[in-house]
Coordinates of C-alpha atoms and ligand atoms in Angstrom, one line a residue:
X1 CA -25.7 22.0 -3.8
X2 CA -26.8 18.8 -2.8
X3 CA -26.4 17.6 0.6
X4 CA -24.1 19.0 3.2
X5 CA -20.3 17.8 2.6
X6 CA -19.8 14.7 3.9
X7 CA -16.6 12.5 3.1
X8 CA -15.8 8.8 3.8
X9 CA -11.6 8.8 4.1
X10 CA -10.1 5.7 3.8
X11 CA -6.9 5.3 4.2
X12 CA -4.3 2.1 3.5
X13 CA -3.6 1.0 7.5
X14 CA -0.3 1.9 7.6
X15 CA 0.8 5.2 9.0
X16 CA 2.7 6.2 6.2
X17 CA -0.8 6.1 4.5
X18 CA -3.1 7.6 7.7
X19 CA -0.8 10.8 8.7
X20 CA -1.2 12.0 4.8
X21 CA -5.2 12.0 5.1
X22 CA -5.6 12.6 7.7
X23 CA -3.5 15.6 7.0
X24 CA -6.5 15.9 4.4
X25 CA -9.0 15.4 5.9
X26 CA -8.0 18.4 7.8
X27 CA -7.9 20.6 4.7
X28 CA -11.4 19.2 3.8
X29 CA -12.7 20.6 7.3
X30 CA -11.2 24.0 6.6
X31 CA -13.8 24.0 3.5
X32 CA -16.5 22.6 5.5
X33 CA -16.6 19.3 4.8
X34 CA -18.0 17.1 7.7
X35 CA -15.0 14.2 7.6
X36 CA -15.5 10.0 8.4
X37 CA -12.3 8.5 9.0
X38 CA -11.8 4.8 9.1
X39 CA -9.4 2.9 10.2
X40 CA -9.0 -0.6 10.5
X41 CA -9.9 -1.6 14.7
X42 CA -5.8 -2.9 14.4
X43 CA -5.0 0.8 14.2
X44 CA -7.9 2.6 16.0
X45 CA -6.5 0.7 19.3
X46 CA -3.0 2.2 18.3
X47 CA -4.2 6.0 17.4
X48 CA -6.1 6.3 20.7
X49 CA -3.4 4.2 23.3
X50 CA -0.9 6.5 21.1
X51 CA -2.7 9.8 22.4
X52 CA -1.5 12.1 24.9
X53 CA -5.1 14.2 24.9
X54 CA -8.5 12.1 24.6
X55 CA -10.3 15.0 23.4
X56 CA -8.2 15.5 20.2
X57 CA -9.8 11.4 18.9
X58 CA -13.6 13.5 19.0
X59 CA -11.5 15.9 16.6
X60 CA -14.4 18.5 15.9
X61 CA -15.7 17.3 12.6
X62 CA -13.5 14.4 12.2
X63 CA -15.9 11.1 13.5
X64 CA -13.0 8.0 13.6
X65 CA -14.5 4.8 12.8
X66 CA -13.5 1.4 12.4
X67 CA -13.7 -1.9 10.4
X68 CA -12.1 -4.8 10.3
X69 CA -9.0 -5.6 8.8
X70 CA -9.7 -9.5 8.1
X71 CA -6.5 -10.2 10.6
X72 CA -7.5 -12.1 14.2
X73 CA -7.0 -8.6 16.6
X74 CA -4.5 -10.7 18.8
X75 CA -2.1 -11.1 15.4
X76 CA 0.0 -8.4 15.9
X77 CA 2.8 -9.0 13.8
X78 CA 0.9 -10.5 10.7
X79 CA 0.8 -6.4 10.3
X80 CA 3.9 -5.8 8.9
X81 CA 3.3 -8.6 6.1
X82 CA 1.7 -5.9 3.7
X83 CA 0.9 -9.2 1.3
X84 CA -1.1 -11.2 4.3
X85 CA -2.8 -7.8 5.7
X86 CA -3.7 -6.5 1.8
X87 CA -5.6 -10.6 1.2
X88 CA -7.7 -9.7 4.7
X89 CA -8.6 -6.0 4.3
X90 CA -9.6 -7.8 0.3
X91 CA -12.3 -10.0 2.8
X92 CA -13.3 -7.9 4.8
X93 CA -13.5 -4.8 4.0
X94 CA -15.9 -4.3 1.2
X95 CA -19.1 -5.6 2.9
X96 CA -18.2 -3.3 5.8
X97 CA -17.8 -0.2 3.9
X98 CA -20.9 -0.7 1.6
X99 CA -23.5 -1.4 4.9
X100 CA -21.1 1.9 6.4
X101 CA -22.7 3.9 3.2
X102 CA -25.5 2.8 3.6
X103 CA -25.9 2.8 7.2
X104 CA -25.5 6.8 7.0
X105 CA -27.6 7.8 4.3
X106 CA -30.2 5.8 6.6
X107 CA -29.4 7.8 9.2
X108 CA -30.0 11.1 7.3
X109 CA -26.2 12.0 7.6
X110 CA -25.6 11.5 4.0
X111 CA -21.4 10.5 2.5
X112 CA -21.3 12.2 -0.5
X113 CA -17.7 11.3 -1.5
X114 CA -15.4 9.0 -0.9
X115 CA -11.4 9.5 -1.0
X116 CA -9.7 6.0 -0.9
X117 CA -6.0 5.2 -1.1
X118 CA -4.9 4.4 -4.3
X119 CA -3.5 1.5 -3.0
X120 CA -7.3 0.2 -2.3
X121 CA -9.0 1.3 -5.2
X122 CA -10.8 -1.3 -5.2
X123 CA -13.4 0.8 -3.2
X124 CA -14.0 3.3 -6.0
X125 CA -16.0 0.5 -7.7
X126 CA -17.9 0.4 -4.3
X127 CA -18.5 4.1 -4.4
X128 CA -19.7 4.4 -7.8
X129 CA -22.3 1.6 -7.0
X130 CA -23.8 3.3 -4.5
X131 CA -23.9 6.1 -6.7
X132 CA -21.4 8.1 -4.4
X133 CA -18.3 10.5 -6.2
X134 CA -15.0 8.8 -5.6
X135 CA -11.8 10.2 -5.7
X136 CA -8.3 8.2 -4.6
X137 CA -5.3 9.7 -2.8
X138 CA -2.3 8.2 -3.7
X139 CA 0.1 9.6 -1.0
X140 CA 3.7 8.9 -2.6
X141 CA 5.3 10.0 -6.2
X142 CA 3.5 11.0 -8.7
X143 CA 6.7 9.4 -10.4
X144 CA 5.9 6.1 -9.1
X145 CA 1.9 6.6 -9.8
X146 CA 2.3 7.1 -13.5
X147 CA 4.3 3.8 -13.4
X148 CA 2.1 1.9 -12.1
X149 CA -0.6 3.4 -14.5
X150 CA 1.4 2.5 -17.0
X151 CA 1.6 -1.5 -16.0
X152 CA 0.0 -2.6 -19.3
X153 CA 2.2 -0.4 -21.8
X154 CA 4.9 -1.8 -19.8
X155 CA 4.2 -5.5 -20.4
X156 CA 3.6 -4.1 -24.1
X157 CA 6.6 -2.8 -24.7
X158 CA 8.8 -5.9 -23.1
X159 CA 10.3 -4.2 -20.1
X160 CA 8.4 -6.3 -17.4
X161 CA 6.5 -9.8 -17.8
X162 CA 2.9 -10.4 -17.0
X163 CA 4.0 -11.2 -13.5
X164 CA 5.7 -8.0 -13.4
X165 CA 9.4 -9.1 -13.2
X166 CA 12.0 -7.3 -15.6
X167 CA 12.9 -8.5 -19.0
X168 CA 15.9 -6.7 -18.5
X169 CA 17.8 -4.9 -16.6
X170 CA 18.5 -1.0 -16.8
X171 CA 16.9 2.0 -17.6
X172 CA 13.7 2.7 -18.6
X173 CA 11.9 6.0 -19.8
X174 CA 8.1 6.7 -19.3
X175 CA 7.7 9.2 -20.9
X176 CA 9.4 13.1 -22.0
X177 CA 11.5 14.6 -18.9
X178 CA 10.4 11.6 -16.0
X179 CA 12.5 10.6 -13.5
X180 CA 14.3 7.7 -15.8
X181 CA 13.3 4.9 -13.7
X182 CA 15.4 1.4 -13.3
X183 CA 13.7 -1.9 -13.3
X184 CA 15.7 -3.4 -10.5
X185 CA 13.6 -0.3 -8.3
X186 CA 10.5 -1.2 -9.5
X187 CA 8.3 -1.1 -6.0
X188 CA 6.5 -4.5 -6.4
X189 CA 9.5 -6.0 -6.4
X190 CA 10.9 -5.3 -3.3
X191 CA 7.8 -6.3 -1.5
X192 CA 8.2 -9.6 0.9
X193 CA 9.1 -13.0 -0.9
X194 CA 8.4 -14.2 -4.4
X195 CA 4.9 -15.4 -3.5
X196 CA 4.6 -12.0 -1.7
X197 CA 5.4 -10.3 -4.8
X198 CA 3.8 -11.5 -7.3
X199 CA 0.4 -11.7 -5.1
X200 CA 1.2 -7.7 -4.4
X201 CA 1.7 -7.4 -8.1
X202 CA -1.4 -7.7 -9.7
X203 CA -3.9 -6.5 -6.7
X204 CA -1.0 -3.3 -7.9
X205 CA -2.2 -3.8 -11.2
X206 CA -6.3 -4.9 -10.2
X207 CA -5.8 -1.0 -8.7
X208 CA -4.5 -0.2 -11.2
X209 CA -7.8 -0.9 -13.4
X210 CA -10.4 0.0 -10.9
X211 CA -8.9 3.8 -10.8
X212 CA -10.5 4.7 -13.9
X213 CA -13.4 5.0 -11.6
X214 CA -12.6 7.8 -9.8
X215 CA -13.7 11.1 -10.7
X216 CA -10.1 12.4 -9.5
X217 CA -6.9 11.1 -9.1
X218 CA -5.0 12.9 -6.5
X219 CA -1.5 12.9 -4.8
X220 CA 1.0 14.2 -2.1
X221 CA 3.6 15.6 -4.1
X222 CA 3.3 19.5 -6.4
X223 CA 3.8 20.2 -10.0
X224 CA 7.2 21.9 -9.8
X225 CA 9.0 18.9 -8.2
X226 CA 7.9 16.6 -10.5
X227 CA 6.6 19.0 -13.6
X228 CA 7.3 16.2 -16.9
X229 CA 5.3 12.8 -14.8
X230 CA 2.3 15.9 -14.8
X231 CA 2.8 16.1 -18.0
X232 CA 3.3 12.8 -18.8
X233 CA -0.1 11.4 -17.2
X234 CA -2.6 14.4 -16.8
X235 CA -4.9 12.3 -14.8
X236 CA -2.5 13.0 -11.4
X237 CA -3.3 16.0 -9.9
X238 CA -1.0 17.2 -6.9
X239 CA -2.4 19.1 -4.2
X240 CA 0.7 18.3 -1.8
X241 CA 2.6 18.5 0.9
X242 CA -0.5 17.8 2.5
X243 CA 0.6 18.0 6.0
X244 CA -1.5 17.2 9.5
X245 CA 1.8 18.9 11.4
X246 CA 1.2 22.7 12.0
X247 CA -2.5 22.5 13.5
X248 CA -1.8 22.5 17.3
X249 CA -3.7 20.0 19.1
X250 CA -5.5 18.0 16.4
X251 CA -4.9 14.3 15.4
X252 CA -1.5 13.9 13.5
X253 CA -3.0 9.6 12.9
X254 CA 0.5 8.9 15.1
X255 CA -0.1 5.2 15.4
X256 CA 3.2 5.7 18.1
X257 CA 3.2 7.9 21.0
X258 CA 5.4 10.7 20.3
X259 CA 8.3 11.9 22.4
X260 CA 7.2 15.8 22.2
X261 CA 10.3 16.0 24.6
X262 CA 12.4 16.0 22.5
X263 CA 11.9 19.0 20.9
X264 CA 12.7 20.8 24.0
X265 CA 16.2 18.4 23.6
X266 CA 16.5 19.8 20.6
X267 CA 15.7 24.1 21.1
X268 CA 19.2 23.1 23.2
X269 CA 21.3 22.6 20.6
X270 CA 22.9 24.6 18.1
X271 CA 21.6 25.9 14.7
X272 CA 22.2 23.3 11.8
X273 CA 23.9 20.7 14.2
X274 CA 21.4 17.4 14.7
X275 CA 21.7 14.3 12.5
X276 CA 18.1 13.3 13.0
X277 CA 17.5 9.7 12.2
X278 CA 14.1 8.0 11.4
X279 CA 13.4 5.0 8.9
X280 CA 9.8 5.2 8.9
X281 CA 7.3 2.9 10.6
X282 CA 8.3 -0.8 9.0
X283 CA 12.2 -0.8 8.3
X284 CA 13.6 -3.3 10.5
X285 CA 17.7 -3.1 10.9
X286 CA 19.8 -6.2 11.5
X287 CA 21.8 -6.3 14.0
X288 CA 25.0 -6.0 12.7
X289 CA 23.8 -2.8 11.2
X290 CA 21.9 -1.1 13.9
X291 CA 25.3 -1.5 15.8
X292 CA 26.5 0.0 12.6
X293 CA 24.6 2.6 12.5
X294 CA 24.7 3.8 16.0
X295 CA 29.2 3.8 15.7
X296 CA 28.5 5.8 12.7
X297 CA 26.8 8.5 14.0
X298 CA 28.9 8.0 17.6
X299 CA 32.1 8.5 15.2
X300 CA 31.0 11.4 13.9
X301 CA 30.7 13.5 17.0
X302 CA 27.9 15.3 15.8
X303 CA 24.8 16.1 18.1
X304 CA 22.0 13.6 16.7
X305 CA 18.0 12.9 17.6
X306 CA 17.8 9.1 16.5
X307 CA 14.1 7.3 16.6
X308 CA 14.4 3.4 18.0
X309 CA 11.6 2.3 17.4
X310 CA 10.8 -1.2 19.7
X311 CA 10.7 -3.4 16.4
X312 CA 14.0 -1.1 15.0
X313 CA 16.1 -4.3 15.3
X314 CA 16.3 -7.9 17.0
X315 CA 16.0 -7.8 21.2
X316 CA 16.1 -4.0 22.3
X317 CA 16.8 -4.9 25.2
X318 CA 20.3 -5.9 24.8
X319 CA 20.9 -3.8 20.9
X320 CA 23.2 -1.3 21.7
X321 CA 26.9 -1.8 21.3
X322 CA 29.0 -2.1 24.6
X323 CA 28.9 1.2 26.4
X324 CA 27.2 3.4 23.9
X325 CA 24.6 4.3 25.8
X326 CA 27.0 6.5 28.5
X327 CA 28.8 7.4 25.9
X328 CA 26.8 9.4 23.9
X329 CA 24.8 10.7 26.6
X330 CA 26.1 14.1 25.8
X331 CA 25.1 14.2 22.5
X332 CA 22.8 11.8 21.6
X333 CA 19.1 11.6 21.9
X334 CA 17.4 8.2 21.8
X335 CA 13.4 8.0 21.3
X336 CA 11.1 5.8 20.6
X337 CA 8.8 8.0 18.1
X338 CA 9.5 11.5 16.8
X339 CA 6.8 14.2 16.4
X340 CA 9.3 14.1 12.8
X341 CA 7.5 17.1 10.8
X342 CA 7.3 19.5 13.7
X343 CA 11.3 18.2 14.4
X344 CA 12.1 18.9 10.9
X345 CA 10.7 22.5 11.0
X346 CA 13.1 22.7 14.5
X347 CA 16.0 25.1 13.3
X348 CA 18.9 23.1 15.1
X349 CA 18.0 20.5 12.6
X350 CA 21.3 19.9 10.0
X351 CA 20.3 16.3 8.3
X352 CA 18.0 13.5 7.8
X353 CA 19.6 10.1 7.5
X354 CA 16.8 8.7 6.3
X355 CA 14.9 5.5 4.2
X356 CA 13.4 7.9 1.4
X357 CA 9.8 6.7 2.2
X358 CA 7.2 9.6 0.8
X359 CA 6.0 11.3 3.3
X360 CA 9.7 11.5 4.6
X361 CA 11.1 13.0 1.9
X362 CA 8.6 15.4 1.6
X363 CA 8.5 16.4 5.4
X364 CA 12.2 16.9 4.3
X365 CA 11.2 19.1 1.1
X366 CA 8.6 21.1 3.2
X367 CA 11.3 22.4 6.2
X368 CA 14.4 22.6 3.5
X369 CA 16.5 19.7 5.3
X370 CA 19.1 17.7 3.5
X371 CA 18.5 14.2 2.9
X372 CA 21.6 10.9 3.2
X373 CA 19.8 8.7 2.1
X374 CA 19.3 4.8 2.9
X375 CA 16.8 3.1 0.9
X376 CA 15.8 -0.4 2.0
X377 CA 12.2 -1.4 -0.2
X378 CA 9.0 -0.5 -1.9
X379 CA 9.2 2.9 -3.2
X380 CA 12.6 4.3 -1.1
X381 CA 14.7 3.5 -4.3
X382 CA 12.5 5.5 -6.7
X383 CA 12.6 8.8 -3.9
X384 CA 16.5 8.4 -3.7
X385 CA 16.5 8.7 -7.0
X386 CA 14.9 11.7 -7.1
X387 CA 17.2 13.1 -4.3
X388 CA 20.3 12.8 -5.0
X389 CA 19.7 12.8 -8.9
X390 CA 17.4 15.3 -9.8
X391 CA 17.0 17.5 -7.2
X392 CA 20.7 17.1 -5.7
X393 CA 19.4 18.3 -1.8
X394 CA 21.1 14.9 -1.0
X395 CA 23.4 11.8 -0.9
X396 CA 23.7 8.1 -0.6
X397 CA 24.8 5.9 1.5
X398 CA 27.2 3.4 -0.1
X399 CA 27.0 -0.7 1.3
X400 CA 30.6 -2.7 1.6
X401 CA 30.9 -5.7 0.0
X402 CA 29.4 -7.8 2.4
X403 CA 25.8 -5.5 2.1
X404 CA 26.8 -3.4 5.2
X405 CA 26.4 0.3 5.8
X406 CA 30.0 0.6 7.6
X407 CA 30.3 3.7 10.5
X408 CA 33.1 5.3 9.0
X409 CA 31.0 5.5 5.8
X410 CA 28.2 7.1 7.9
X411 CA 30.7 9.2 9.4
X412 CA 32.3 10.3 6.5
X413 CA 28.7 11.1 4.4
X414 CA 27.2 13.0 7.5
X415 CA 30.7 15.4 7.4
X416 CA 30.2 15.5 3.5
X417 CA 26.8 16.6 3.3
X418 CA 26.4 19.0 6.5
X419 CA 29.1 20.9 4.9
X420 CA 27.8 21.1 1.1
X421 CA 26.6 24.6 1.1
X422 CA 25.3 24.1 -2.1
X423 CA 23.2 21.0 -1.1
X424 CA 21.3 22.8 1.7
X425 CA 20.5 26.0 -0.8
X426 CA 19.0 24.2 -3.0
X427 CA 16.7 22.1 -0.4
X428 CA 15.7 25.7 0.8
X429 CA 15.0 26.9 -2.9
X430 CA 12.8 23.0 -2.5
X431 CA 11.3 24.1 0.3
X432 CA 10.3 28.2 -0.7
X433 CA 8.7 26.2 -3.5
X434 CA 6.7 23.6 -2.2
X435 CA 5.9 26.2 0.6
X436 CA 4.3 28.2 -2.7
X437 CA 2.7 25.6 -4.1
X438 CA 0.1 25.1 -1.6
X439 CA -0.2 28.3 -0.3
X440 CA -2.7 30.8 -1.5
X441 CA -2.6 31.0 -5.6
X442 CA 0.1 28.1 -5.4
X443 CA -0.2 25.3 -7.6
X444 CA -1.3 22.9 -5.2
X445 CA -3.7 24.8 -3.5
X446 CA -5.3 26.3 -7.1
X447 CA -5.8 22.0 -7.6
X448 CA -7.6 21.5 -3.8
X449 CA -9.7 24.5 -4.4
X450 CA -10.6 22.9 -7.2
X451 CA -11.0 19.7 -6.4
X452 CA -12.8 21.0 -3.1
X453 CA -15.6 22.9 -5.8
X454 CA -16.0 19.5 -7.2
X455 CA -17.1 17.4 -4.1
X456 CA -19.3 19.8 -3.2
X457 CA -21.4 20.2 -6.3
Ligands
LIG501 N1 7.0 9.4 11.7 C1 6.7 9.5 13.1 N2 8.0 9.5 13.7 C2 8.6 9.2 14.2 C3 8.9 8.3 12.6 C4 8.1 8.5 11.0 O1 6.0 11.2 12.9 O2 9.2 9.0 14.9 C5 6.0 9.6 10.7 C6 6.9 10.4 9.7 O3 6.4 11.7 9.7 C7 6.1 10.0 8.0 C8 5.4 8.4 8.5 O4 5.8 8.9 9.9 O5 4.6 11.0 7.9 C9 6.7 7.7 7.6 O6 6.3 7.6 6.4 P1 7.2 6.9 5.2 O7 6.3 7.6 4.0 O8 7.9 8.1 5.5 O9 7.8 5.7 6.3 P2 7.1 4.5 6.3 O10 6.9 4.1 7.6 O11 5.6 4.2 5.0 O12 8.2 3.7 5.3

């Protein structure tokens, strides 16, 4: 045993990364680690502003520190442009990180390991250069990570060209039994405009190479969920589901203030009745689609809890269809941001209309909730394929010829999903499998224990 274990956590600065990193940080604290958790200055300000209880910001053995993200602090819109944000990070972060690790060492508070986002794998090289153990954590599916790590083979096989573009349309296989991938769904081709996509493909490719510097490559999945991927890519170690939501009073890492009152509203609804609707932190609906969704929920006649972020659509002041708010007042509840993992655990929840971000997908699994899938970008299409074609725990929304998911489609699919006992049974079976893997003796539990022991050596 060297110095007392002290991990530096470094998530990519987006909501869907900060939450699972915070959950993993709590796990390491349980194992006796001190954690220094790095947020960008911009996200730190949001995180603190979102806290109901400031004491959480000084969360025991987790110390929050900040680094700049290379963008103007006033330029809040710039951070929803992943290309711009990533370029800013690459410019601003490396020297700050080195300085942070060095300063801790100089003050006798030595960082003993770095847990970096695989999406910022270049930081692993910084850690290695400074003689610190390093692990990469990927807060999404192993299937997508295996695809990223296979980029050289995909180029060699002629599946994609050197710019990440498909050479032909259709399905390809990574390895035996691995979820068939569609070239149309390669995540890097669903992020921003053409220039951004090329820049991000090169960034992702560079990160794939830099991942070789990791002593461990962890992901927020579990063995039983994606077994063929772990057989194909044994370097990927599943430790999920990692969850912070069930640690009352502990920091979760929300960047928006949670509407905690909605759980009391949910508890007044009949079991299995409520449709929960949320699209994560990035997705934006155009005005017509926003209206159809509102009308579809109304048409379904089901009670619903709908997360309507301030930036979910243009002009929020006038966003809803005329009279909608009054007509649904008894049945529906709109909130700006929900404590999602806790919401999904409530008995009243019947199903989840989701954009299929990986965290949302894992939270649905962890709570046995069927999904109505409505993917927008990145890895969300792959996650939908898992849900609808592999696990059979949800259904797909189908757009009409103009690209809109109509109110009739929404209402029909809700009736179909909520009436399907088999889907619910499969969702409950996956919940059990997730629970078994993450608790004493389960596969993720054992992997985490091994990882922790190695990081303490
Ligand atoms: N989330 C939440 N409250 C909300 C909406 C989302 O706590 O009202 C959380 C959700 O539980 C998940 C994360 O935000 O942990 C979103 O991550 P995901 O990968 O699903 O989507 P992304 O935001 O990355 O597109």
